[in-house]
Amino acid sequence: MKNNKIFKTIFTLPILVYTFILIVLPLLYILFLSFCTSDSYGGIIYEFTFSNYIKIFDLTYLKILFKSALIGVITTIICILISYPFALILRRKSAHIQNLVTKLIMIPFLTNSLIRTYGWIILLRKNGIINNGLIMGGLTSSPLNLMYNRFGIVVGMVYTLLPFMLLPICSSVFEINNDLIEAAKDLGAKPLQIFRKIIIPETISGVFNGSLMVFIPAIGYFFITDILGGGKIMIIGNLIKNQFLTARNWPFGSAISIFLIIITFLLVKLYKRLGGKMDDLGGF
Amino acid sequence: MKDNVIVKLENVSKKFDDKYVIKNFSLDIYEGEFITLLGSSGCGKTTVLRMISGLENVTSGKVYIDSKDVTNVDATKREVNTIFQNFALFPKMTVKENVAFGLRMKKVEEKEIEKKVSFAIDLVKLKGYENRYPHDLSGGQQQRVAIARGIVMNPKVLLLDESLCSLDLKLRKSMQIELKKLQKKLGITFIYVTHAQDEALSMSDRIAIINKGDIVQLDTPENIYNHPKNVFVADFIGEANIIPAKVIKKIDGGINVKMLENFLIDIKTEEEFEKGEDIKVVVRPEDIAVSKNELVGSIKGVIIDSTYSGNSTNLIIDIPGDFDIKVSTTDESKFRENENVYIKFDSNKIVPLRK
């Protein structure tokens, strides 16, 4: 038994060292930075202060936080609205087809998401495929603004993050015991009632899981706002990126990062409180 | 039993992937009776039940409930309720919410729901468990919730799909008695599906034995046990010795047959058999007398297996000619293996069968 313990320590030690150097140390450094200030040239002044955290609650930044949250919420809701019908239809198919479709959802993930986001420009721009199609079909006379606005960003976010909603909702919908649905039918429940009373309660943990996996990236994926929003709309991700790369205010950037980590932490807490399992979150 | 037909199946057929599971199935079920559809798994009995509940469409034929053609009526609207094999309780709802579910769907007044639900919960002896969730309940309690959820709807017919199978033996026995009591009390028609013949025999007013999608015999438990129509039924219900025999001659009110090599016996039967016909005779183990002393018309054999089962001893007796005869005796005398004994048939309790 003693030997066993020594072995365990020896084999897990490298992982601990790795985690410590690559994750814990940088995080501690960011936490440390967030309590410093910077001079106008980007140099760091090592003086303890809460000013960065107080600054987050300036109206300017609160607006950005609010707009981020809005994009996050819209993206999450659209993902839920797409995923439910998808999962309910797929539920009736054979396990073979379910597997195939699930794989098809995963395949685009093997391609770099930056490249896939650029792909949307071809579809959404003024003389892009969608606008040309609408004009040719006589549905509009002048091209619509489909990108460089919130619409473009949400399209990009939904496209990129949909699988994170689709997979947990699908797996929870597939797991519903068919007898429950038949029992409800037998007791006189109509399809909408079955959905509300049986399917939603049975799959709500999948929805929480998916929402967490969609909402958090949706307030952070700055490359999507950069490419499809044309830099006009900022989300938290852009804000952090700008502090580090453009404004060169690393302490403030660090403070926002810590703030984002705290939000994530709270959302995960909420998820657990609502009965979600941590294993399901790491299921990808 | 009233003679009012509550469920009528008329030439009902069901095809799954081009294969008939049920073909031209007809059955009349009377109001207030406890009828069991008995058969081994895959015989189509559950499909019949599901066609009555409406959870399965019929491929052809007609289904009537209370004289109304409901062939094309959705399960939602049929006045029957099902108790599912695994109970199918809604896991996120309390006992009370589970039982109230059907009434809520029907938009019954909340006051009325309260009254009916508490009556049903009382009836299945679950008072005090109203606010528990299904996963906090034992198998037997879950079963009761499922029953309450069905009867609270006051259905014309209650369908029970292998409802006792997932319970352990002792609980199953007590639930059998309770189910039967409940059915008598409520006067609701119960259609019970099972593969367990002991359940069928102890609870039913009538049993329909189903094999390969067909009713093989439809009768009271007593008649099915004592007068099986064919070898399948005799073998399926209870223990039986099925012995090949040959008709030697017809006699008054029966036949004289030869079996177990050279043993001749007269059998009473109303059915017609031809002289020289090869038939099978069915004898229940408890209808064979066993003794250590030779009696008139007895056959000598050797006990090759003896099992004591409390109220009786089950013996397997080897008869010359390599026949193993099952005998069940309540005789207190000790029968040991390898002992010579004599068995005697009761000519009133032998059933000759053609197939």
XYZ file of C-alpha atoms in Angstrom:
639
model
C 0.000 0.000 0.000
C 2.770 2.408 0.868
C 4.490 1.680 -2.411
C 1.267 2.389 -4.213
C 1.081 5.842 -2.693
C 4.624 6.648 -3.704
C 3.910 5.492 -7.264
C 0.803 7.624 -7.418
C 2.732 10.654 -6.258
C 5.526 10.046 -8.747
C 3.151 9.693 -11.673
C 0.881 12.593 -10.833
C 3.697 14.939 -9.956
C 4.517 15.992 -13.559
C 0.846 16.804 -14.138
C 0.752 18.887 -10.984
C 3.915 20.743 -12.014
C 2.500 21.322 -15.482
C -0.800 22.613 -14.155
C 0.990 24.799 -11.695
C 3.344 26.372 -14.233
C 0.872 26.730 -17.096
C -2.392 27.529 -15.318
C -1.987 28.409 -11.670
C 1.047 30.704 -11.985
C -0.334 32.774 -14.902
C -3.646 33.101 -13.100
C -1.933 34.221 -9.923
C 0.083 36.696 -11.976
C -3.102 38.072 -13.525
C -4.699 38.294 -10.102
C -1.612 40.135 -8.869
C -1.624 42.485 -11.856
C -5.268 43.321 -11.370
C -4.400 45.078 -8.147
C -1.658 47.228 -9.762
C -1.910 50.263 -12.017
C -0.112 51.245 -15.193
C 1.538 54.442 -16.369
C 0.601 56.077 -19.650
C 3.294 54.081 -21.538
C 1.975 50.723 -20.439
C 4.499 50.223 -17.706
C 3.210 48.589 -14.573
C 3.219 50.484 -11.300
C 3.366 48.054 -8.424
C 1.035 49.765 -6.010
C -1.857 47.952 -4.391
C -5.202 49.384 -5.506
C -8.830 48.383 -6.085
C -9.217 51.085 -8.734
C -9.291 48.602 -11.668
C -12.241 46.767 -10.193
C -14.044 50.005 -9.423
C -13.397 51.135 -13.006
C -15.303 48.135 -14.387
C -18.447 49.665 -12.954
C -17.968 52.932 -14.902
C -20.921 53.638 -17.144
C -18.777 53.181 -20.286
C -17.761 49.690 -19.296
C -21.107 48.759 -17.769
C -22.644 49.470 -21.177
C -20.200 47.062 -22.785
C -20.926 44.448 -20.130
C -24.633 44.902 -20.724
C -24.275 44.642 -24.512
C -22.117 41.521 -24.067
C -24.678 39.943 -21.828
C -27.391 40.817 -24.365
C -25.482 39.106 -27.177
C -24.838 36.158 -24.866
C -28.496 35.843 -23.917
C -29.778 36.221 -27.492
C -27.268 33.643 -28.722
C -28.210 31.229 -25.935
C -31.949 31.592 -26.579
C -31.587 31.103 -30.330
C -29.434 28.028 -29.710
C -32.109 26.582 -27.387
C -34.849 27.338 -29.930
C -32.926 25.524 -32.660
C -31.801 22.602 -30.510
C -35.156 21.466 -29.097
C -36.988 20.796 -32.360
C -33.813 19.291 -33.773
C -33.434 16.903 -30.830
C -37.139 16.011 -30.766
C -37.147 15.133 -34.456
C -33.902 13.184 -34.196
C -35.243 11.338 -31.145
C -37.679 9.453 -33.348
C -34.937 8.226 -35.675
C -32.914 5.058 -35.255
C -29.778 5.035 -33.113
C -27.778 4.670 -36.315
C -29.080 7.935 -37.745
C -28.681 9.651 -34.374
C -25.017 8.671 -34.287
C -24.458 9.772 -37.848
C -26.047 13.181 -37.329
C -24.175 13.731 -34.068
C -20.932 13.023 -35.905
C -21.901 15.417 -38.698
C -22.395 18.124 -36.078
C -18.929 17.476 -34.675
C -17.028 17.407 -37.989
C -16.970 21.195 -38.645
C -15.303 21.484 -35.259
C -12.166 19.983 -36.702
C -11.755 23.138 -38.787
C -10.369 26.298 -37.228
C -13.250 28.455 -36.043
C -11.515 31.636 -37.226
C -11.539 30.340 -40.802
C -15.162 29.264 -40.490
C -16.078 32.723 -39.231
C -14.367 34.304 -42.245
C -16.499 31.989 -44.378
C -19.594 33.797 -43.163
C -18.332 37.028 -44.756
C -18.839 35.439 -48.178
C -22.425 34.651 -47.228
C -23.377 37.811 -45.370
C -21.593 40.719 -47.121
C -23.425 43.297 -49.293
C -22.734 41.410 -52.541
C -22.601 38.067 -50.781
C -24.533 34.923 -51.577
C -27.519 35.645 -49.331
C -28.002 39.250 -50.494
C -27.562 38.271 -54.156
C -30.090 35.503 -53.702
C -32.603 37.837 -52.053
C -32.200 40.412 -54.831
C -32.494 37.817 -57.580
C -35.549 36.370 -55.903
C -37.073 39.847 -55.853
C -37.432 39.818 -52.075
C -35.449 43.022 -51.658
C -34.302 45.741 -54.061
C -31.183 46.868 -52.234
C -28.826 44.628 -50.256
C -29.524 44.217 -46.538
C -27.018 44.935 -43.803
C -26.409 41.410 -42.629
C -23.027 42.003 -41.062
C -20.991 44.617 -39.234
C -23.887 44.833 -36.811
C -25.344 42.827 -33.939
C -27.173 40.536 -36.371
C -23.898 39.407 -37.938
C -22.328 38.828 -34.552
C -25.256 36.751 -33.324
C -25.225 34.696 -36.549
C -21.523 33.995 -36.022
C -21.967 33.187 -32.340
C -24.915 30.879 -32.920
C -23.101 29.126 -35.734
C -19.944 28.622 -33.693
C -21.570 27.711 -30.395
C -24.663 25.761 -31.497
C -23.072 22.320 -31.033
C -22.438 23.097 -27.360
C -26.192 23.472 -26.936
C -27.219 20.839 -29.440
C -25.235 17.969 -27.952
C -26.348 18.243 -24.304
C -29.977 18.869 -25.303
C -29.886 15.952 -27.738
C -28.386 13.601 -25.187
C -30.932 14.569 -22.526
C -33.834 14.358 -24.981
C -32.669 10.946 -26.220
C -32.493 9.719 -22.644
C -36.152 10.387 -21.878
C -37.881 7.095 -21.248
C -40.471 6.671 -23.973
C -42.865 5.188 -21.423
C -43.093 8.593 -19.735
C -44.310 10.166 -22.951
C -46.728 7.314 -23.568
C -47.966 7.490 -19.974
C -48.626 11.207 -20.416
C -50.444 10.524 -23.675
C -52.423 7.767 -22.003
C -53.499 10.233 -19.311
C -54.758 12.631 -21.943
C -51.833 15.019 -22.450
C -51.648 16.719 -25.840
C -48.276 17.209 -27.592
C -47.734 20.735 -26.250
C -48.652 19.635 -22.731
C -46.259 16.691 -23.019
C -43.525 19.104 -24.052
C -44.195 21.476 -21.195
C -44.885 18.975 -18.430
C -42.619 16.080 -19.313
C -39.940 16.944 -21.848
C -38.838 20.297 -20.431
C -38.540 19.112 -16.806
C -36.695 15.995 -17.937
C -34.195 17.896 -20.086
C -33.751 21.122 -18.173
C -30.328 20.074 -16.875
C -29.196 19.619 -20.475
C -30.433 23.131 -21.232
C -28.539 24.574 -18.250
C -25.458 22.704 -19.301
C -25.745 23.959 -22.890
C -26.545 27.517 -21.787
C -23.405 27.633 -19.695
C -21.308 26.316 -22.559
C -22.820 28.859 -24.964
C -23.231 31.970 -22.828
C -19.682 32.157 -21.456
C -17.902 31.914 -24.833
C -20.531 34.222 -26.357
C -19.394 37.075 -24.135
C -15.750 36.300 -24.789
C -15.238 35.296 -28.432
C -13.766 38.610 -29.563
C -12.725 37.334 -32.995
C -16.357 36.940 -33.999
C -17.222 40.517 -33.041
C -14.021 41.647 -34.767
C -14.799 39.843 -38.030
C -18.597 39.970 -38.265
C -19.208 43.044 -36.117
C -16.600 45.143 -37.888
C -15.234 46.384 -34.584
C -18.324 48.505 -34.002
C -19.682 46.429 -31.147
C -17.569 45.357 -28.213
C -18.090 42.422 -25.919
C -16.122 41.584 -22.781
C -13.686 39.571 -24.870
C -12.849 42.623 -27.000
C -12.507 44.779 -23.945
C -9.913 42.446 -22.420
C -8.059 42.071 -25.706
C -7.932 45.845 -26.182
C -6.579 46.459 -22.706
C -3.734 44.069 -23.331
C -2.905 44.851 -26.977
C -4.101 48.393 -27.766
C -4.571 50.391 -24.606
C -1.660 48.582 -22.988
C -3.342 48.714 -19.618
C -2.547 45.230 -18.435
C -3.750 45.735 -14.850
C -7.211 46.806 -16.026
C -7.316 43.963 -18.564
C -6.392 41.583 -15.747
C -9.151 42.963 -13.534
C -11.755 42.377 -16.247
C -10.397 38.877 -16.795
C -10.726 38.097 -13.095
C -14.230 39.586 -13.211
C -15.112 37.255 -16.110
C -13.693 34.284 -14.209
C -15.843 35.208 -11.194
C -18.965 35.410 -13.399
C -18.146 32.003 -14.881
C -17.579 30.593 -11.425
C -20.926 31.936 -10.215
C -22.736 30.520 -13.248
C -21.169 27.111 -12.637
C -22.254 27.356 -8.989
C -25.775 28.139 -10.127
C -25.666 25.213 -12.539
C -24.623 22.880 -9.726
C -27.271 24.320 -7.434
C -29.876 23.494 -10.072
C -28.740 19.896 -10.093
C -26.236 19.930 -12.962
C -23.290 17.555 -12.928
C -19.724 18.744 -13.462
C -18.948 15.660 -15.541
C -21.505 16.729 -18.129
C -19.686 20.015 -18.617
C -16.426 18.294 -19.402
C -18.128 15.909 -21.774
C -16.671 17.401 -24.910
C -70.205 -10.805 -14.362
C -72.371 -8.567 -16.458
C -72.769 -9.490 -20.075
C -72.142 -6.016 -21.353
C -69.195 -6.045 -23.765
C -66.904 -3.184 -22.805
C -64.012 -3.859 -25.174
C -64.463 -5.543 -28.496
C -61.608 -6.443 -30.801
C -62.800 -7.403 -34.245
C -60.377 -9.098 -36.648
C -57.576 -6.903 -35.448
C -54.201 -7.248 -37.148
C -50.919 -5.531 -36.509
C -47.929 -5.538 -38.816
C -44.430 -4.430 -37.799
C -41.999 -4.137 -40.727
C -44.113 -6.345 -42.998
C -44.406 -9.029 -40.325
C -47.728 -9.760 -38.682
C -47.480 -9.817 -34.894
C -51.233 -10.110 -34.505
C -53.455 -11.465 -37.248
C -57.255 -11.451 -37.270
C -57.494 -11.267 -33.512
C -60.998 -11.103 -32.051
C -61.910 -10.863 -28.393
C -64.888 -9.658 -26.370
C -64.164 -8.344 -22.906
C -67.056 -7.926 -20.481
C -67.724 -5.041 -18.194
C -66.314 -5.518 -14.710
C -64.288 -8.628 -15.393
C -60.651 -9.288 -14.654
C -59.253 -10.790 -17.793
C -55.653 -11.815 -18.271
C -53.815 -12.072 -21.542
C -51.275 -14.749 -20.811
C -48.396 -15.734 -23.039
C -44.645 -15.957 -23.293
C -42.678 -12.898 -24.305
C -43.036 -11.922 -27.936
C -46.418 -13.630 -28.328
C -48.122 -10.315 -29.080
C -50.042 -9.861 -25.828
C -48.579 -6.424 -25.110
C -49.345 -5.348 -28.670
C -52.995 -6.274 -28.096
C -53.005 -4.170 -24.929
C -51.402 -1.237 -26.725
C -53.999 -1.407 -29.473
C -56.727 -1.153 -26.845
C -55.033 1.842 -25.188
C -54.460 3.443 -28.570
C -50.709 3.708 -28.130
C -50.438 1.430 -31.142
C -52.516 1.754 -34.296
C -54.149 -1.295 -35.787
C -53.079 -2.299 -39.288
C -56.577 -3.590 -39.963
C -59.685 -4.524 -38.000
C -61.753 -2.599 -35.499
C -61.525 -1.708 -31.832
C -64.656 -0.855 -29.861
C -64.740 0.534 -26.361
C -68.179 0.672 -24.754
C -69.774 0.029 -28.178
C -68.040 3.031 -29.728
C -65.680 2.484 -32.635
C -62.394 3.924 -31.392
C -60.189 2.412 -34.071
C -59.063 5.847 -35.218
C -59.318 7.612 -31.869
C -56.071 8.828 -30.359
C -54.798 7.351 -27.062
C -55.257 10.791 -25.518
C -59.014 10.544 -25.937
C -59.712 6.895 -25.127
C -61.392 6.228 -21.811
C -58.857 3.620 -20.811
C -55.689 3.974 -18.782
C -52.531 1.937 -18.666
C -50.311 0.871 -15.802
C -46.927 0.473 -17.417
C -44.506 -2.327 -16.734
C -41.901 -0.034 -15.171
C -44.690 2.193 -13.773
C -43.488 5.197 -15.853
C -43.988 7.605 -12.980
C -42.997 11.171 -13.770
C -39.728 11.508 -11.847
C -39.854 15.272 -11.369
C -43.354 15.215 -9.881
C -44.473 14.256 -6.402
C -46.859 11.383 -5.745
C -49.727 13.848 -5.618
C -48.717 15.594 -8.837
C -48.327 12.251 -10.551
C -51.806 11.152 -9.538
C -53.308 14.542 -10.425
C -51.613 14.669 -13.831
C -54.421 13.160 -15.895
C -57.114 15.259 -14.241
C -55.066 18.414 -14.775
C -54.736 17.555 -18.457
C -58.497 17.229 -18.591
C -58.747 20.677 -16.970
C -60.826 19.367 -14.093
C -61.502 21.938 -11.384
C -58.715 22.125 -8.803
C -61.114 21.452 -5.919
C -62.448 18.346 -7.619
C -58.882 17.192 -8.368
C -57.958 17.556 -4.689
C -60.886 15.362 -3.698
C -60.362 12.650 -6.298
C -56.602 12.520 -5.798
C -56.837 12.119 -2.056
C -59.467 9.409 -2.539
C -57.232 7.504 -4.963
C -54.171 7.883 -2.756
C -56.211 6.641 0.168
C -57.411 3.684 -1.838
C -53.895 2.491 -2.606
C -52.854 3.117 1.017
C -50.333 5.846 0.309
C -51.658 8.465 2.668
C -48.752 10.470 4.041
C -46.634 9.918 0.952
C -48.300 12.672 -1.116
C -45.265 14.913 -1.287
C -42.629 12.263 -1.863
C -40.901 11.865 -5.186
C -40.944 8.523 -7.031
C -37.240 7.870 -6.391
C -37.927 8.010 -2.645
C -40.445 5.183 -2.888
C -40.009 1.415 -2.863
C -41.036 -0.675 -5.859
C -44.343 -1.602 -4.257
C -45.143 1.999 -3.413
C -44.296 3.106 -6.932
C -46.653 0.447 -8.182
C -49.404 1.861 -5.983
C -48.823 5.354 -7.309
C -49.094 4.025 -10.854
C -52.380 2.326 -9.981
C -53.726 5.446 -8.278
C -52.737 7.537 -11.297
C -54.763 5.212 -13.502
C -57.878 4.724 -11.375
C -58.206 8.401 -10.478
C -59.259 8.912 -14.101
C -62.181 6.561 -13.499
C -61.473 4.728 -16.752
C -63.867 2.268 -18.348
C -60.992 -0.173 -18.532
C -57.668 -0.338 -16.742
C -54.865 -1.949 -18.708
C -52.017 -3.488 -16.741
C -48.867 -4.348 -18.639
C -46.818 -6.930 -16.713
C -47.367 -4.630 -13.786
C -46.161 -6.947 -11.054
C -43.118 -8.364 -12.801
C -40.596 -5.931 -11.434
C -41.577 -6.622 -7.828
C -40.021 -9.317 -5.672
C -41.898 -12.546 -5.073
C -43.405 -11.801 -1.674
C -44.546 -8.329 -2.661
C -45.927 -9.705 -5.891
C -48.090 -12.194 -4.012
C -49.551 -9.545 -1.727
C -50.074 -7.140 -4.631
C -51.931 -9.870 -6.514
C -54.446 -10.103 -3.702
C -54.695 -6.335 -3.405
C -55.173 -5.821 -7.119
C -57.969 -8.339 -7.190
C -59.632 -6.719 -4.167
C -59.294 -3.284 -5.700
C -60.799 -4.454 -8.953
C -63.801 -5.958 -7.168
C -64.273 -2.817 -5.117
C -64.128 -0.424 -8.061
C -65.905 -2.650 -10.536
C -63.584 -1.410 -13.286
C -62.670 -3.866 -16.017
C -59.052 -4.926 -15.661
C -57.106 -6.248 -18.607
C -53.929 -7.726 -17.287
C -51.014 -8.811 -19.421
C -48.478 -11.223 -18.020
C -46.232 -14.160 -18.753
C -46.566 -15.426 -15.175
C -49.185 -18.170 -15.100
C -49.517 -18.142 -11.307
C -50.609 -14.488 -11.435
C -53.073 -15.280 -14.180
C -54.574 -18.214 -12.314
C -54.928 -16.429 -9.001
C -56.391 -13.118 -10.153
C -58.405 -13.603 -13.309
C -62.050 -14.193 -13.994
C -61.018 -15.320 -17.443
C -57.676 -16.042 -19.049
C -56.865 -15.722 -22.725
C -53.813 -17.779 -23.522
C -51.994 -16.290 -26.450
C -49.455 -17.999 -28.637
C -47.928 -16.505 -31.781
C -50.546 -13.767 -31.906
C -53.522 -16.086 -31.546
C -55.835 -16.946 -28.677
C -55.220 -20.610 -27.968
C -57.789 -20.912 -25.212
C -60.134 -18.451 -23.559
C -61.754 -19.685 -20.376
C -61.916 -19.490 -16.604
C -58.727 -20.392 -14.704
C -60.305 -23.630 -13.440
C -61.307 -24.797 -16.884
C -57.984 -23.879 -18.375
C -56.183 -25.804 -15.675
C -58.421 -28.833 -15.631
C -59.476 -28.983 -19.251
C -56.659 -27.628 -21.406
C -57.680 -27.518 -25.018
C -54.330 -28.546 -26.372
C -50.819 -29.573 -25.441
C -49.531 -25.993 -25.563
C -51.992 -24.858 -22.903
C -51.436 -27.936 -20.773
C -47.703 -27.385 -20.865
C -47.898 -23.630 -20.360
C -50.253 -23.645 -17.396
C -48.916 -25.347 -14.333
C -46.981 -28.568 -14.270
C -48.188 -31.370 -16.493
C -47.226 -34.822 -17.643
C -47.821 -35.004 -21.366
C -47.748 -38.654 -22.329
C -48.101 -40.117 -25.839
C -50.888 -42.695 -26.072
C -52.813 -44.755 -28.606
C -56.594 -45.172 -28.747
C -57.346 -48.884 -28.481
C -61.123 -48.785 -28.590
C -64.052 -46.511 -27.997
C -66.054 -47.188 -24.860
C -69.228 -45.731 -23.429
C -68.545 -42.051 -22.654
C -64.871 -42.256 -23.434
C -61.974 -44.175 -24.833
C -59.616 -46.900 -23.814
C -55.990 -45.994 -24.436
C -52.621 -47.652 -24.216
C -49.734 -45.635 -22.824
C -46.417 -46.053 -21.059
C -45.682 -49.085 -23.225
C -48.318 -51.576 -22.140
C -50.540 -49.816 -19.665
C -54.236 -49.734 -20.548
C -56.676 -47.257 -19.028
C -60.199 -45.973 -19.662
C -60.534 -42.208 -20.018
C -63.749 -40.231 -19.853
C -64.110 -37.714 -22.661
C -66.827 -36.073 -24.666
C -64.574 -35.582 -27.643
C -64.548 -38.028 -30.509
C -61.412 -40.042 -31.123
C -60.826 -42.683 -33.747
C -59.672 -46.164 -32.968
C -55.921 -46.492 -33.508
C -55.352 -42.743 -33.310
C -52.087 -41.471 -31.801
C -52.947 -38.903 -29.128
C -51.437 -37.254 -26.071
C -52.829 -37.465 -22.572
C -52.307 -34.791 -19.956
C -52.091 -35.620 -16.269
C -51.373 -33.081 -13.554
C -48.735 -34.205 -11.018
C -51.155 -33.835 -8.112
C -53.692 -36.096 -9.854
C -51.389 -39.093 -9.656
C -51.457 -41.161 -6.492
C -48.176 -42.544 -5.211
C -47.708 -45.349 -2.739
C -45.037 -47.659 -1.454
C -47.413 -50.623 -1.763
C -48.769 -52.103 -4.950
C -52.398 -51.220 -5.684
C -54.801 -52.497 -8.296
C -53.955 -50.899 -11.644
C -50.799 -49.225 -10.437
C -47.481 -48.985 -12.248
C -44.137 -49.643 -10.660
C -41.388 -47.027 -10.896
C -38.254 -45.675 -9.240
C -37.976 -42.255 -7.629
C -35.127 -40.457 -9.328
C -35.673 -37.043 -7.801
C -37.473 -35.802 -4.719
C -37.922 -32.179 -3.711
C -39.715 -31.031 -0.639
C -41.608 -27.766 -1.100
C -43.401 -27.224 2.174
C -46.963 -28.265 1.498
C -46.088 -31.020 -0.921
C -43.282 -33.238 -2.145
C -42.465 -33.186 -5.846
C -41.216 -36.471 -7.202
C -39.899 -37.521 -10.554
C -40.572 -41.197 -11.073
C -38.917 -43.245 -13.754
C -41.269 -45.791 -15.360
C -39.815 -48.718 -17.355
C -39.576 -47.678 -20.986
C -37.786 -44.458 -20.088
C -40.731 -42.297 -19.081
C -40.248 -39.656 -16.408
C -43.493 -38.926 -14.616
C -43.870 -35.857 -12.402
C -45.875 -36.531 -9.260
C -46.801 -34.150 -6.499
C -47.941 -35.651 -3.227
C -49.047 -34.344 0.141
C -48.445 -37.758 1.661
C -46.377 -37.345 4.795
C -44.439 -40.582 4.332
C -40.820 -40.086 3.351
C -40.148 -40.760 -0.292
C -36.457 -41.177 -0.949
C -34.515 -41.233 -4.143
C -33.877 -44.670 -5.704
C -36.860 -46.077 -3.828
C -39.380 -48.314 -5.631
C -42.905 -46.915 -5.621
C -46.249 -47.489 -7.347
C -48.209 -44.794 -9.126
C -51.867 -44.833 -9.977
C -53.769 -42.646 -12.443
C -57.261 -41.356 -11.777
C -59.223 -42.008 -14.947
C -61.417 -38.963 -14.246
C -58.420 -36.689 -14.266
C -56.738 -37.593 -17.502
C -57.327 -35.289 -20.431
C -56.858 -36.751 -23.914
C -55.709 -34.265 -26.549
C -55.302 -34.478 -30.269
C -52.672 -31.709 -30.669
